[in-house]
Every structure is written in C-alpha cells, then in structure tokens.
XYZ file of N, CA, C and O in Angstrom:
296
model
N -3.294 9.565 -2.233
C -1.979 9.739 -2.798
C -2.080 9.465 -4.304
O -2.769 8.544 -4.709
N -1.404 10.274 -5.117
C -1.428 10.086 -6.564
C -0.009 9.882 -7.076
O 0.937 10.475 -6.580
N 0.105 9.000 -8.086
C 1.377 8.756 -8.750
C 1.151 8.742 -10.247
O 0.016 8.639 -10.708
N 2.210 8.850 -11.034
C 2.091 8.822 -12.494
C 1.803 7.416 -12.997
O 0.899 7.204 -13.763
N 2.618 6.461 -12.585
C 2.564 5.123 -13.155
C 2.406 4.085 -12.048
O 3.276 3.959 -11.195
N 1.328 3.325 -12.077
C 1.086 2.321 -11.042
C 2.160 1.240 -11.033
O 2.425 0.640 -10.005
N 2.811 1.002 -12.157
C 3.883 0.020 -12.210
C 5.025 0.359 -11.270
O 5.781 -0.524 -10.849
N 5.145 1.637 -10.911
C 6.199 2.049 -9.981
C 6.025 1.423 -8.600
O 6.998 1.248 -7.868
N 4.782 1.084 -8.231
C 4.530 0.510 -6.913
C 5.298 -0.792 -6.705
O 5.680 -1.119 -5.587
N 5.529 -1.536 -7.771
C 6.244 -2.803 -7.679
C 7.644 -2.596 -7.112
O 8.170 -3.438 -6.403
N 8.237 -1.449 -7.395
C 9.610 -1.188 -6.987
C 9.726 -0.438 -5.663
O 10.804 -0.334 -5.112
N 8.607 0.086 -5.159
C 8.651 0.810 -3.893
C 8.895 -0.170 -2.758
O 8.303 -1.243 -2.698
N 9.751 0.186 -1.843
C 9.999 -0.638 -0.672
C 9.540 0.116 0.572
O 9.220 1.310 0.509
N 9.533 -0.564 1.670
C 9.144 0.034 2.944
C 9.945 1.298 3.220
O 9.413 2.293 3.698
N 11.223 1.260 2.887
C 12.133 2.364 3.222
C 11.999 3.570 2.292
O 12.559 4.625 2.568
N 11.228 3.450 1.214
C 11.036 4.560 0.285
C 9.844 5.439 0.677
O 9.630 6.485 0.084
N 9.082 5.021 1.659
C 7.885 5.748 2.066
C 8.185 6.612 3.291
O 8.955 6.214 4.163
N 7.561 7.771 3.346
C 7.643 8.627 4.535
C 6.425 8.283 5.389
O 5.342 8.842 5.210
N 6.583 7.350 6.314
C 5.459 6.801 7.061
C 4.776 7.814 7.978
O 3.637 7.593 8.396
N 5.418 8.915 8.271
C 4.765 9.939 9.076
C 3.750 10.738 8.254
O 2.858 11.372 8.809
N 3.874 10.713 6.938
C 2.969 11.463 6.062
C 1.905 10.593 5.396
O 0.952 11.110 4.846
N 2.080 9.271 5.423
C 1.140 8.361 4.769
C 0.008 8.027 5.735
O 0.247 7.602 6.862
N -1.234 8.219 5.276
C -2.392 7.889 6.102
C -2.497 6.373 6.244
O -2.357 5.645 5.262
N -2.755 5.929 7.477
C -2.842 4.506 7.760
C -4.022 4.217 8.675
O -4.498 5.094 9.378
N -4.452 2.972 8.650
C -5.515 2.518 9.542
C -5.235 1.093 9.957
O -4.290 0.467 9.491
N -6.066 0.572 10.836
C -5.870 -0.800 11.278
C -6.587 -1.763 10.334
O -7.518 -1.389 9.643
N -6.105 -2.994 10.306
C -6.754 -4.023 9.504
C -6.838 -5.301 10.318
O -6.235 -5.420 11.383
N -7.577 -6.260 9.816
C -7.703 -7.567 10.471
C -6.818 -8.600 9.789
O -6.896 -9.779 10.095
N -5.979 -8.154 8.860
C -5.146 -9.086 8.095
C -3.795 -9.281 8.783
O -3.070 -8.325 9.026
N -3.442 -10.541 9.063
C -2.151 -10.798 9.703
C -1.008 -10.774 8.681
O -1.196 -11.112 7.515
N 0.162 -10.408 9.150
C 1.364 -10.435 8.324
C 1.728 -11.885 8.023
O 1.638 -12.751 8.899
N 2.132 -12.162 6.801
C 2.505 -13.518 6.403
C 3.792 -13.979 7.078
O 4.051 -15.160 7.184
N 4.614 -13.031 7.521
C 5.899 -13.385 8.108
C 5.847 -13.503 9.631
O 6.269 -14.502 10.194
N 5.305 -12.478 10.311
C 5.352 -12.487 11.778
C 4.001 -12.778 12.435
O 3.943 -13.058 13.619
N 2.897 -12.669 11.683
C 1.572 -12.957 12.227
C 0.889 -11.779 12.910
O -0.267 -11.872 13.283
N 1.594 -10.666 13.074
C 0.970 -9.480 13.682
C 0.043 -8.821 12.675
O 0.191 -8.986 11.469
N -0.904 -8.041 13.179
C -1.847 -7.372 12.278
C -1.144 -6.281 11.477
O -0.338 -5.519 12.018
N -1.485 -6.215 10.211
C -0.921 -5.203 9.321
C -1.780 -3.947 9.380
O -2.929 -3.987 9.826
N -1.244 -2.829 8.921
C -1.994 -1.581 8.785
C -2.407 -1.407 7.336
O -1.673 -1.795 6.424
N -3.563 -0.786 7.121
C -3.930 -0.395 5.768
C -3.180 0.892 5.434
O -2.843 1.676 6.319
N -2.921 1.098 4.150
C -2.246 2.299 3.662
C -3.249 3.024 2.766
O -4.027 2.387 2.057
N -3.225 4.351 2.803
C -4.159 5.104 1.973
C -4.102 4.637 0.519
O -3.069 4.205 0.024
N -5.227 4.702 -0.167
C -5.323 4.270 -1.554
C -4.454 5.146 -2.442
O -4.415 6.359 -2.294
N -3.752 4.492 -3.360
C -2.903 5.184 -4.329
C -3.589 5.090 -5.687
O -4.009 4.014 -6.100
N -3.716 6.220 -6.383
C -4.338 6.259 -7.705
C -3.324 6.766 -8.712
O -2.620 7.738 -8.443
N -3.265 6.093 -9.874
C -2.313 6.542 -10.894
C -3.006 7.453 -11.897
O -4.207 7.716 -11.815
N -2.257 7.937 -12.868
C -2.769 8.907 -13.835
C -3.863 8.324 -14.732
O -4.633 9.066 -15.323
N -3.953 6.998 -14.829
C -5.014 6.361 -15.626
C -6.270 6.093 -14.803
O -7.244 5.572 -15.316
N -6.220 6.409 -13.497
C -7.376 6.206 -12.637
C -7.411 4.859 -11.945
O -8.374 4.548 -11.256
N -6.379 4.033 -12.133
C -6.324 2.748 -11.444
C -5.970 2.984 -9.982
O -5.104 3.793 -9.668
N -6.660 2.289 -9.096
C -6.452 2.480 -7.661
C -5.838 1.231 -7.045
O -6.166 0.106 -7.422
N -4.953 1.453 -6.085
C -4.267 0.364 -5.396
C -4.363 0.571 -3.898
O -4.139 1.670 -3.407
N -4.704 -0.512 -3.195
C -4.765 -0.479 -1.740
C -3.495 -1.118 -1.199
O -2.982 -2.071 -1.781
N -3.008 -0.599 -0.097
C -1.770 -1.114 0.466
C -1.945 -1.661 1.869
O -2.850 -1.283 2.596
N -1.045 -2.573 2.217
C -0.931 -3.107 3.569
C 0.524 -3.018 3.973
O 1.417 -3.263 3.160
N 0.772 -2.683 5.237
C 2.146 -2.567 5.721
C 2.268 -3.225 7.099
O 1.373 -3.124 7.922
N 3.383 -3.923 7.279
C 3.755 -4.456 8.593
C 5.019 -3.716 9.007
O 6.074 -3.890 8.394
N 4.903 -2.880 10.029
C 6.052 -2.094 10.467
C 7.074 -2.952 11.216
O 8.242 -2.590 11.287
N 6.649 -4.094 11.730
C 7.573 -4.992 12.426
C 8.530 -5.654 11.433
O 9.740 -5.674 11.641
N 7.977 -6.189 10.356
C 8.786 -6.911 9.352
C 9.259 -6.015 8.211
O 10.025 -6.460 7.368
N 8.728 -4.802 8.149
C 9.035 -3.866 7.061
C 8.517 -4.391 5.717
O 9.145 -4.262 4.689
N 7.349 -5.039 5.767
C 6.730 -5.607 4.572
C 5.667 -4.636 4.050
O 4.838 -4.139 4.808
N 5.674 -4.390 2.743
C 4.727 -3.485 2.096
C 4.116 -4.190 0.898
O 4.835 -4.685 0.032
N 2.790 -4.289 0.860
C 2.079 -4.978 -0.211
C 1.080 -4.035 -0.874
O 0.434 -3.240 -0.195
N 0.942 -4.132 -2.192
C -0.038 -3.334 -2.932
C -0.948 -4.272 -3.708
O -0.481 -5.222 -4.338
N -2.260 -3.994 -3.690
C -3.245 -4.789 -4.408
C -4.121 -3.838 -5.208
O -4.602 -2.831 -4.679
N -4.325 -4.163 -6.480
C -5.171 -3.307 -7.320
C -6.616 -3.398 -6.861
O -7.150 -4.477 -6.629
N -7.237 -2.268 -6.732
C -8.632 -2.165 -6.300
C -9.540 -2.416 -7.484
O -9.388 -1.773 -8.527
N -10.476 -3.343 -7.355
C -11.454 -3.637 -8.399
C -12.742 -2.917 -8.033
O -13.479 -3.351 -7.158
N -12.984 -1.762 -8.663
C -14.141 -0.930 -8.317
C -15.460 -1.636 -8.587
O -16.490 -1.263 -8.040
N -15.463 -2.681 -9.418
C -16.726 -3.397 -9.691
C -17.218 -4.146 -8.463
O -18.361 -4.541 -8.400
N -16.352 -4.342 -7.447
C -16.756 -5.016 -6.228
C -17.680 -4.167 -5.374
O -18.291 -4.664 -4.438
N -17.793 -2.883 -5.668
C -18.613 -1.982 -4.857
C -20.116 -2.193 -5.056
O -20.913 -1.701 -4.300
N -20.475 -2.953 -6.099
C -21.871 -3.286 -6.307
C -22.564 -2.273 -7.078
O -23.513 -1.759 -7.168
C-alpha cells in the first residue's frame, strides 16, 4: 500500500480502513487491551520511501503503525 505522507498514519483509525482489501497475516503479538493475538497489516510506504508496518486487533478495533528500520535486515 502506498500513501503520500506517512504522518497521515497517525490520524488513521480502525474505521477508516477497508479491511476486506487490506492484506493481513497472523502475528504472535498480543493486543495490549484484550490479550488476543493481533494481525499484521501489509507494509505501507510513503512518497519518501519510508515504510511502516501495522498491527490490528479486530476485537478491540485497535490499529498500530511502527516505522520499519531497514537497517535491521543486516
């Protein structure tokens, strides 16, 4: 998924996403609120090339974005 400005992710809420079109996978990370496992969300890249990974809990409607640090790839 591509967006113009990564700062926009801060304002996106669970209800602004079309979850039937967003690619998702399973994760081992529990939700901070309910403890159920969250899903990964496809990586979002902005126009400057910065990448963000997402996690979503469909039970609590929680959506989190974390900037991807490509230097971690080794």
